[in-house]
Amino acid sequence: MHFRSSLSLRDIFANRLPEGRDSVTKRVVGRAGVLLIFLVKFILTCGLLYTLTNWISSSFHELINCLTATTVGLLLRVLGVNASVHDVFIWLDGFSVKIITECSAIFLVILFFSFVFAYPTSIRNKVVGLLFGIPALFLVNLLRISLILVVGARFSSLFQYAHVYTGQILMIFMVFSISLFWLRLVLLVPTKDSPFSFFIRFIASSSLPFLLWLYLHKRYVLAHLHAIGFLLSPFGYDLTLPANLDIYPVTFNTFNVVAFTALILATKSIDRRVKVKGLLAGLAVLSMVHFIFRLLESLFLTFGVASAFGPFVAFIIINEWILPFVLWLIIVNKDIFRKKGILTCPFCRSEKTGIVQHIVARRGKEALLP
């Protein structure tokens, strides 16, 4: 039995409809090429901008930090909270915080800028994304600092937990969320995740892993340090384990484990099997990078090996900002790089542009003949 269609063969070929498995292969290979080019541009842009940021004079960083502190103070006063500001310090009810460069939104902006710059779209779309995305990140970051300052003033014992959750987990997610918003509203990419539903699922998905990691993070870092001590001992380096393994300044950069886990669990477009494989592979990569980072940290900071400084700085940037983003993008690239007009067929769950394409892909062109 043949499916009758009002379309002629000329119409079908004029629309360049794919031919069965060959079209799927072309689409997969094409997407892999797009992803590879995107990742190269994204990583190079991130690396260049982060390097330039580290080379900029300290007076520029001081200016950014003072502006951040002043703006937070103004925001708190607008919200009816009486906070005082002096240079990079903010006081509230006897509790104070010092704003450093990592507290500002500059690293988040670099991450978002690199994503928009590397994404394959027009300059106009990129400019639109940057014009709304960068101010949004600055605003969200100001709200974050205001929130943790109030938490610190009211519940000082919870400050470091609020700090690490909002700083190392929630703000990375905000870059993802704003990027997703840009893809859906400006580029009209039909992603399965909407920013709001993604946010709700992320909060739910990050809660339990965060509590679990609060229990495990010190043991995790200690295990790495034991292994590094064993590895370095034959070369005459006697590594003394630190007496304190506080979240700040020691273990905070391992909390990207929670951010990555929550991102994968919260992403609707990934099926269960891919989520499990992606989580296992991604966590293994994160653990390896954490280990190399601790090794370089020990060589440079503890033993004064000058040649370890460059790689150490590079791994700070890779571990804290770039890696979780790249791992997530690799796993969800099928959804992120979906072209406008390409939808998921409700019958076979593969990507199609319409019912005619579905029939051609599944049954061949002859199925459309009268």
PDB file of C-alpha atoms in Angstrom, residues 44-292:
ATOM      1  CA  LEU A  44      40.102  29.498  22.359  1.00  0.00           C
ATOM      2  CA  THR A  45      37.934  32.562  23.052  1.00  0.00           C
ATOM      3  CA  CYS A  46      37.514  31.631  26.720  1.00  0.00           C
ATOM      4  CA  GLY A  47      41.219  30.923  27.110  1.00  0.00           C
ATOM      5  CA  LEU A  48      42.259  34.181  25.443  1.00  0.00           C
ATOM      6  CA  LEU A  49      39.849  36.357  27.432  1.00  0.00           C
ATOM      7  CA  TYR A  50      40.632  34.672  30.762  1.00  0.00           C
ATOM      8  CA  THR A  51      44.358  35.058  30.066  1.00  0.00           C
ATOM      9  CA  LEU A  52      43.926  38.743  29.206  1.00  0.00           C
ATOM     10  CA  THR A  53      41.898  39.207  32.388  1.00  0.00           C
ATOM     11  CA  ASN A  54      44.765  37.778  34.453  1.00  0.00           C
ATOM     12  CA  TRP A  55      47.288  40.014  32.683  1.00  0.00           C
ATOM     13  CA  ILE A  56      45.312  43.222  33.209  1.00  0.00           C
ATOM     14  CA  SER A  57      46.745  45.447  35.935  1.00  0.00           C
ATOM     15  CA  SER A  58      45.511  45.047  39.483  1.00  0.00           C
ATOM     16  CA  SER A  59      44.133  48.612  39.428  1.00  0.00           C
ATOM     17  CA  PHE A  60      41.543  47.532  36.837  1.00  0.00           C
ATOM     18  CA  HIS A  61      40.489  44.597  39.013  1.00  0.00           C
ATOM     19  CA  GLU A  62      40.309  46.934  42.005  1.00  0.00           C
ATOM     20  CA  LEU A  63      38.046  49.273  40.023  1.00  0.00           C
ATOM     21  CA  ILE A  64      35.719  46.417  39.007  1.00  0.00           C
ATOM     22  CA  ASN A  65      35.565  45.169  42.601  1.00  0.00           C
ATOM     23  CA  CYS A  66      34.829  48.655  43.983  1.00  0.00           C
ATOM     24  CA  LEU A  67      32.068  49.179  41.417  1.00  0.00           C
ATOM     25  CA  THR A  68      30.586  45.786  42.293  1.00  0.00           C
ATOM     26  CA  ALA A  69      30.638  46.570  46.028  1.00  0.00           C
ATOM     27  CA  THR A  70      29.124  50.041  45.499  1.00  0.00           C
ATOM     28  CA  THR A  71      26.349  48.691  43.267  1.00  0.00           C
ATOM     29  CA  VAL A  72      25.505  45.940  45.761  1.00  0.00           C
ATOM     30  CA  GLY A  73      25.279  48.577  48.497  1.00  0.00           C
ATOM     31  CA  LEU A  74      22.907  50.677  46.362  1.00  0.00           C
ATOM     32  CA  LEU A  75      20.781  47.638  45.539  1.00  0.00           C
ATOM     33  CA  LEU A  76      20.488  46.680  49.205  1.00  0.00           C
ATOM     34  CA  ARG A  77      19.448  50.211  50.146  1.00  0.00           C
ATOM     35  CA  VAL A  78      16.810  50.184  47.386  1.00  0.00           C
ATOM     36  CA  LEU A  79      15.528  46.928  48.888  1.00  0.00           C
ATOM     37  CA  GLY A  80      15.347  48.561  52.330  1.00  0.00           C
ATOM     38  CA  VAL A  81      18.487  46.953  53.774  1.00  0.00           C
ATOM     39  CA  ASN A  82      20.898  49.406  55.396  1.00  0.00           C
ATOM     40  CA  ALA A  83      24.367  48.298  54.290  1.00  0.00           C
ATOM     41  CA  SER A  84      27.539  50.397  54.292  1.00  0.00           C
ATOM     42  CA  VAL A  85      30.314  50.218  51.693  1.00  0.00           C
ATOM     43  CA  HIS A  86      33.972  51.248  51.784  1.00  0.00           C
ATOM     44  CA  ASP A  87      36.174  50.422  48.783  1.00  0.00           C
ATOM     45  CA  VAL A  88      35.756  46.661  48.269  1.00  0.00           C
ATOM     46  CA  PHE A  89      34.170  45.961  51.677  1.00  0.00           C
ATOM     47  CA  ILE A  90      30.449  45.738  52.455  1.00  0.00           C
ATOM     48  CA  TRP A  91      29.108  45.752  56.037  1.00  0.00           C
ATOM     49  CA  LEU A  92      25.687  44.681  57.224  1.00  0.00           C
ATOM     50  CA  ASP A  93      24.779  44.379  60.917  1.00  0.00           C
ATOM     51  CA  GLY A  94      28.377  43.718  61.955  1.00  0.00           C
ATOM     52  CA  PHE A  95      28.973  41.171  59.187  1.00  0.00           C
ATOM     53  CA  SER A  96      31.327  42.112  56.353  1.00  0.00           C
ATOM     54  CA  VAL A  97      32.478  40.684  53.041  1.00  0.00           C
ATOM     55  CA  LYS A  98      35.337  41.636  50.751  1.00  0.00           C
ATOM     56  CA  ILE A  99      34.600  41.721  47.029  1.00  0.00           C
ATOM     57  CA  ILE A 100      37.341  40.095  44.944  1.00  0.00           C
ATOM     58  CA  THR A 101      37.491  39.618  41.178  1.00  0.00           C
ATOM     59  CA  GLU A 102      35.926  36.163  41.388  1.00  0.00           C
ATOM     60  CA  CYS A 103      32.906  37.783  43.079  1.00  0.00           C
ATOM     61  CA  SER A 104      32.249  39.987  40.064  1.00  0.00           C
ATOM     62  CA  ALA A 105      30.420  38.799  36.961  1.00  0.00           C
ATOM     63  CA  ILE A 106      33.439  39.190  34.685  1.00  0.00           C
ATOM     64  CA  PHE A 107      34.242  35.461  34.420  1.00  0.00           C
ATOM     65  CA  LEU A 108      30.591  34.595  33.814  1.00  0.00           C
ATOM     66  CA  VAL A 109      30.388  37.263  31.115  1.00  0.00           C
ATOM     67  CA  ILE A 110      33.457  35.779  29.417  1.00  0.00           C
ATOM     68  CA  LEU A 111      31.798  32.360  29.432  1.00  0.00           C
ATOM     69  CA  PHE A 112      28.562  33.711  27.937  1.00  0.00           C
ATOM     70  CA  PHE A 113      30.375  35.918  25.420  1.00  0.00           C
ATOM     71  CA  SER A 114      32.439  32.938  24.250  1.00  0.00           C
ATOM     72  CA  PHE A 115      29.299  30.826  23.798  1.00  0.00           C
ATOM     73  CA  VAL A 116      27.539  33.516  21.751  1.00  0.00           C
ATOM     74  CA  PHE A 117      30.668  34.321  19.740  1.00  0.00           C
ATOM     75  CA  ALA A 118      31.302  30.665  18.868  1.00  0.00           C
ATOM     76  CA  TYR A 119      27.695  29.737  18.086  1.00  0.00           C
ATOM     77  CA  PRO A 120      26.979  29.504  14.324  1.00  0.00           C
ATOM     78  CA  THR A 121      24.583  32.402  13.691  1.00  0.00           C
ATOM     79  CA  SER A 122      24.524  35.935  12.283  1.00  0.00           C
ATOM     80  CA  ILE A 123      26.351  38.897  13.826  1.00  0.00           C
ATOM     81  CA  ARG A 124      22.989  40.581  14.428  1.00  0.00           C
ATOM     82  CA  ASN A 125      21.768  37.645  16.533  1.00  0.00           C
ATOM     83  CA  LYS A 126      25.031  37.630  18.463  1.00  0.00           C
ATOM     84  CA  VAL A 127      24.800  41.352  19.219  1.00  0.00           C
ATOM     85  CA  VAL A 128      21.201  40.947  20.417  1.00  0.00           C
ATOM     86  CA  GLY A 129      22.271  38.079  22.688  1.00  0.00           C
ATOM     87  CA  LEU A 130      25.137  40.050  24.201  1.00  0.00           C
ATOM     88  CA  LEU A 131      23.032  43.189  24.703  1.00  0.00           C
ATOM     89  CA  PHE A 132      20.499  41.401  26.904  1.00  0.00           C
ATOM     90  CA  GLY A 133      22.679  38.578  28.278  1.00  0.00           C
ATOM     91  CA  ILE A 134      25.573  40.562  29.733  1.00  0.00           C
ATOM     92  CA  PRO A 135      23.405  43.021  31.751  1.00  0.00           C
ATOM     93  CA  ALA A 136      21.281  40.069  32.913  1.00  0.00           C
ATOM     94  CA  LEU A 137      24.365  38.282  34.262  1.00  0.00           C
ATOM     95  CA  PHE A 138      25.553  41.416  36.067  1.00  0.00           C
ATOM     96  CA  LEU A 139      22.112  41.908  37.632  1.00  0.00           C
ATOM     97  CA  VAL A 140      21.798  38.280  38.749  1.00  0.00           C
ATOM     98  CA  ASN A 141      25.293  38.419  40.239  1.00  0.00           C
ATOM     99  CA  LEU A 142      24.433  41.565  42.212  1.00  0.00           C
ATOM    100  CA  LEU A 143      21.342  39.819  43.574  1.00  0.00           C
ATOM    101  CA  ARG A 144      23.496  36.798  44.476  1.00  0.00           C
ATOM    102  CA  ILE A 145      25.984  38.869  46.472  1.00  0.00           C
ATOM    103  CA  SER A 146      23.148  40.732  48.198  1.00  0.00           C
ATOM    104  CA  LEU A 147      21.491  37.446  49.143  1.00  0.00           C
ATOM    105  CA  ILE A 148      24.579  35.816  50.628  1.00  0.00           C
ATOM    106  CA  LEU A 149      25.420  39.032  52.511  1.00  0.00           C
ATOM    107  CA  VAL A 150      21.978  38.978  54.152  1.00  0.00           C
ATOM    108  CA  VAL A 151      22.376  35.251  54.889  1.00  0.00           C
ATOM    109  CA  GLY A 152      25.790  35.912  56.437  1.00  0.00           C
ATOM    110  CA  ALA A 153      24.439  38.751  58.587  1.00  0.00           C
ATOM    111  CA  ARG A 154      21.443  36.742  59.816  1.00  0.00           C
ATOM    112  CA  PHE A 155      22.865  33.186  59.834  1.00  0.00           C
ATOM    113  CA  SER A 156      26.660  33.422  59.791  1.00  0.00           C
ATOM    114  CA  SER A 157      27.123  29.641  60.087  1.00  0.00           C
ATOM    115  CA  LEU A 158      25.355  29.183  56.732  1.00  0.00           C
ATOM    116  CA  PHE A 159      27.373  31.812  54.860  1.00  0.00           C
ATOM    117  CA  GLN A 160      29.992  29.553  53.274  1.00  0.00           C
ATOM    118  CA  TYR A 161      27.323  27.067  52.142  1.00  0.00           C
ATOM    119  CA  ALA A 162      25.214  29.818  50.562  1.00  0.00           C
ATOM    120  CA  HIS A 163      28.382  31.270  49.043  1.00  0.00           C
ATOM    121  CA  VAL A 164      29.570  28.045  47.410  1.00  0.00           C
ATOM    122  CA  TYR A 165      26.094  27.038  46.192  1.00  0.00           C
ATOM    123  CA  THR A 166      25.271  30.375  44.586  1.00  0.00           C
ATOM    124  CA  GLY A 167      28.820  31.069  43.379  1.00  0.00           C
ATOM    125  CA  GLN A 168      30.059  27.696  42.140  1.00  0.00           C
ATOM    126  CA  ILE A 169      26.763  26.077  41.154  1.00  0.00           C
ATOM    127  CA  LEU A 170      23.905  28.524  40.617  1.00  0.00           C
ATOM    128  CA  MET A 171      25.842  31.189  38.695  1.00  0.00           C
ATOM    129  CA  ILE A 172      27.271  28.663  36.243  1.00  0.00           C
ATOM    130  CA  PHE A 173      23.713  27.496  35.687  1.00  0.00           C
ATOM    131  CA  MET A 174      22.603  31.078  35.028  1.00  0.00           C
ATOM    132  CA  VAL A 175      25.025  31.243  32.091  1.00  0.00           C
ATOM    133  CA  PHE A 176      23.417  28.077  30.693  1.00  0.00           C
ATOM    134  CA  SER A 177      19.927  29.416  31.306  1.00  0.00           C
ATOM    135  CA  ILE A 178      20.535  32.780  29.620  1.00  0.00           C
ATOM    136  CA  SER A 179      22.202  30.984  26.705  1.00  0.00           C
ATOM    137  CA  LEU A 180      19.129  28.765  26.390  1.00  0.00           C
ATOM    138  CA  PHE A 181      16.858  31.823  26.527  1.00  0.00           C
ATOM    139  CA  TRP A 182      18.842  33.382  23.676  1.00  0.00           C
ATOM    140  CA  LEU A 183      18.646  30.203  21.574  1.00  0.00           C
ATOM    141  CA  ARG A 184      14.874  29.918  21.961  1.00  0.00           C
ATOM    142  CA  LEU A 185      13.737  33.547  21.693  1.00  0.00           C
ATOM    143  CA  VAL A 186      16.264  35.076  19.295  1.00  0.00           C
ATOM    144  CA  LEU A 187      17.484  32.175  17.161  1.00  0.00           C
ATOM    145  CA  LEU A 188      14.180  30.247  17.414  1.00  0.00           C
ATOM    146  CA  VAL A 189      16.081  27.010  18.007  1.00  0.00           C
ATOM    147  CA  PRO A 190      13.417  24.450  19.067  1.00  0.00           C
ATOM    148  CA  THR A 191      15.171  23.230  22.231  1.00  0.00           C
ATOM    149  CA  LYS A 192      13.163  20.890  24.443  1.00  0.00           C
ATOM    150  CA  ASP A 193      14.112  22.816  27.584  1.00  0.00           C
ATOM    151  CA  SER A 194      12.560  26.189  28.371  1.00  0.00           C
ATOM    152  CA  PRO A 195      14.648  28.447  30.680  1.00  0.00           C
ATOM    153  CA  PHE A 196      12.050  28.488  33.487  1.00  0.00           C
ATOM    154  CA  SER A 197      11.382  24.735  33.568  1.00  0.00           C
ATOM    155  CA  PHE A 198      15.136  24.130  33.273  1.00  0.00           C
ATOM    156  CA  PHE A 199      15.690  26.361  36.324  1.00  0.00           C
ATOM    157  CA  ILE A 200      13.085  24.511  38.422  1.00  0.00           C
ATOM    158  CA  ARG A 201      14.519  21.113  37.487  1.00  0.00           C
ATOM    159  CA  PHE A 202      18.063  22.331  38.138  1.00  0.00           C
ATOM    160  CA  ILE A 203      17.237  23.519  41.671  1.00  0.00           C
ATOM    161  CA  ALA A 204      15.527  20.190  42.394  1.00  0.00           C
ATOM    162  CA  SER A 205      18.343  18.171  40.796  1.00  0.00           C
ATOM    163  CA  SER A 206      21.142  20.035  42.585  1.00  0.00           C
ATOM    164  CA  SER A 207      19.747  19.898  46.135  1.00  0.00           C
ATOM    165  CA  LEU A 208      20.551  16.288  47.014  1.00  0.00           C
ATOM    166  CA  PRO A 209      23.940  16.181  45.196  1.00  0.00           C
ATOM    167  CA  PHE A 210      24.911  19.411  46.985  1.00  0.00           C
ATOM    168  CA  LEU A 211      24.107  17.978  50.420  1.00  0.00           C
ATOM    169  CA  LEU A 212      25.940  14.773  49.518  1.00  0.00           C
ATOM    170  CA  TRP A 213      28.994  16.688  48.327  1.00  0.00           C
ATOM    171  CA  LEU A 214      29.093  18.708  51.549  1.00  0.00           C
ATOM    172  CA  TYR A 215      29.723  15.354  53.230  1.00  0.00           C
ATOM    173  CA  LEU A 216      32.183  14.046  50.618  1.00  0.00           C
ATOM    174  CA  HIS A 217      34.220  17.042  49.420  1.00  0.00           C
ATOM    175  CA  LYS A 218      36.904  16.899  52.132  1.00  0.00           C
ATOM    176  CA  ARG A 219      37.321  13.133  51.760  1.00  0.00           C
ATOM    177  CA  TYR A 220      37.536  13.533  47.990  1.00  0.00           C
ATOM    178  CA  VAL A 221      40.303  16.167  48.149  1.00  0.00           C
ATOM    179  CA  LEU A 222      42.120  14.217  50.870  1.00  0.00           C
ATOM    180  CA  ALA A 223      42.129  11.091  48.678  1.00  0.00           C
ATOM    181  CA  HIS A 224      43.656  13.118  45.840  1.00  0.00           C
ATOM    182  CA  LEU A 225      46.309  14.575  48.150  1.00  0.00           C
ATOM    183  CA  HIS A 226      47.247  11.120  49.466  1.00  0.00           C
ATOM    184  CA  ALA A 227      47.662   9.885  45.885  1.00  0.00           C
ATOM    185  CA  ILE A 228      49.733  12.963  44.953  1.00  0.00           C
ATOM    186  CA  GLY A 229      51.946  12.503  48.009  1.00  0.00           C
ATOM    187  CA  PHE A 230      52.552   8.884  47.005  1.00  0.00           C
ATOM    188  CA  LEU A 231      53.273   9.943  43.416  1.00  0.00           C
ATOM    189  CA  LEU A 232      55.754  12.693  44.367  1.00  0.00           C
ATOM    190  CA  SER A 233      57.603  10.909  47.185  1.00  0.00           C
ATOM    191  CA  PRO A 234      60.080   9.075  44.870  1.00  0.00           C
ATOM    192  CA  PHE A 235      61.183  12.496  43.528  1.00  0.00           C
ATOM    193  CA  GLY A 236      62.064  13.801  46.980  1.00  0.00           C
ATOM    194  CA  TYR A 237      58.886  15.818  47.569  1.00  0.00           C
ATOM    195  CA  ASP A 238      57.378  15.183  50.990  1.00  0.00           C
ATOM    196  CA  LEU A 239      53.805  16.454  50.847  1.00  0.00           C
ATOM    197  CA  THR A 240      52.344  17.432  54.224  1.00  0.00           C
ATOM    198  CA  LEU A 241      48.581  17.167  54.290  1.00  0.00           C
ATOM    199  CA  PRO A 242      46.827  20.411  55.328  1.00  0.00           C
ATOM    200  CA  ALA A 243      45.248  20.535  58.766  1.00  0.00           C
ATOM    201  CA  ASN A 244      42.211  22.376  57.389  1.00  0.00           C
ATOM    202  CA  LEU A 245      40.232  21.470  54.294  1.00  0.00           C
ATOM    203  CA  ASP A 246      37.655  24.244  54.440  1.00  0.00           C
ATOM    204  CA  ILE A 247      35.387  24.989  51.480  1.00  0.00           C
ATOM    205  CA  TYR A 248      37.147  28.338  51.040  1.00  0.00           C
ATOM    206  CA  PRO A 249      39.910  28.492  49.960  1.00  0.00           C
ATOM    207  CA  VAL A 250      40.575  24.759  49.465  1.00  0.00           C
ATOM    208  CA  THR A 251      37.708  22.599  48.214  1.00  0.00           C
ATOM    209  CA  PHE A 252      35.276  25.092  46.632  1.00  0.00           C
ATOM    210  CA  ASN A 253      36.496  24.353  43.104  1.00  0.00           C
ATOM    211  CA  THR A 254      35.371  20.725  43.373  1.00  0.00           C
ATOM    212  CA  PHE A 255      31.716  21.780  43.594  1.00  0.00           C
ATOM    213  CA  ASN A 256      31.494  21.874  39.804  1.00  0.00           C
ATOM    214  CA  VAL A 257      30.782  18.164  40.304  1.00  0.00           C
ATOM    215  CA  VAL A 258      27.400  19.216  41.701  1.00  0.00           C
ATOM    216  CA  ALA A 259      26.811  21.775  38.938  1.00  0.00           C
ATOM    217  CA  PHE A 260      27.585  19.254  36.180  1.00  0.00           C
ATOM    218  CA  THR A 261      25.487  16.499  37.781  1.00  0.00           C
ATOM    219  CA  ALA A 262      22.486  18.810  38.199  1.00  0.00           C
ATOM    220  CA  LEU A 263      22.795  20.113  34.633  1.00  0.00           C
ATOM    221  CA  ILE A 264      22.706  16.603  33.191  1.00  0.00           C
ATOM    222  CA  LEU A 265      19.841  15.470  35.431  1.00  0.00           C
ATOM    223  CA  ALA A 266      17.819  18.612  34.682  1.00  0.00           C
ATOM    224  CA  THR A 267      18.193  18.504  30.886  1.00  0.00           C
ATOM    225  CA  LYS A 268      14.999  17.150  29.356  1.00  0.00           C
ATOM    226  CA  SER A 269      16.440  16.411  25.910  1.00  0.00           C
ATOM    227  CA  ILE A 270      18.763  13.656  27.192  1.00  0.00           C
ATOM    228  CA  ASP A 271      17.291  10.177  27.560  1.00  0.00           C
ATOM    229  CA  ARG A 272      18.071   8.067  30.621  1.00  0.00           C
ATOM    230  CA  ARG A 273      20.718   5.893  28.990  1.00  0.00           C
ATOM    231  CA  VAL A 274      22.651   8.892  27.649  1.00  0.00           C
ATOM    232  CA  LYS A 275      22.364  10.637  31.027  1.00  0.00           C
ATOM    233  CA  VAL A 276      23.972   7.688  32.825  1.00  0.00           C
ATOM    234  CA  LYS A 277      26.783   7.386  30.285  1.00  0.00           C
ATOM    235  CA  GLY A 278      27.289  11.151  30.161  1.00  0.00           C
ATOM    236  CA  LEU A 279      27.386  11.455  33.941  1.00  0.00           C
ATOM    237  CA  LEU A 280      29.917   8.650  34.352  1.00  0.00           C
ATOM    238  CA  ALA A 281      32.166   9.965  31.589  1.00  0.00           C
ATOM    239  CA  GLY A 282      31.847  13.602  32.684  1.00  0.00           C
ATOM    240  CA  LEU A 283      32.515  12.900  36.361  1.00  0.00           C
ATOM    241  CA  ALA A 284      35.563  10.827  35.392  1.00  0.00           C
ATOM    242  CA  VAL A 285      36.929  13.747  33.349  1.00  0.00           C
ATOM    243  CA  LEU A 286      36.215  16.205  36.183  1.00  0.00           C
ATOM    244  CA  SER A 287      37.978  13.954  38.688  1.00  0.00           C
ATOM    245  CA  MET A 288      41.015  13.657  36.420  1.00  0.00           C
ATOM    246  CA  VAL A 289      41.196  17.440  35.992  1.00  0.00           C
ATOM    247  CA  HIS A 290      40.782  17.945  39.760  1.00  0.00           C
ATOM    248  CA  PHE A 291      43.696  15.557  40.345  1.00  0.00           C
ATOM    249  CA  ILE A 292      45.970  17.345  37.852  1.00  0.00           C
TER     250      ILE A 292
END
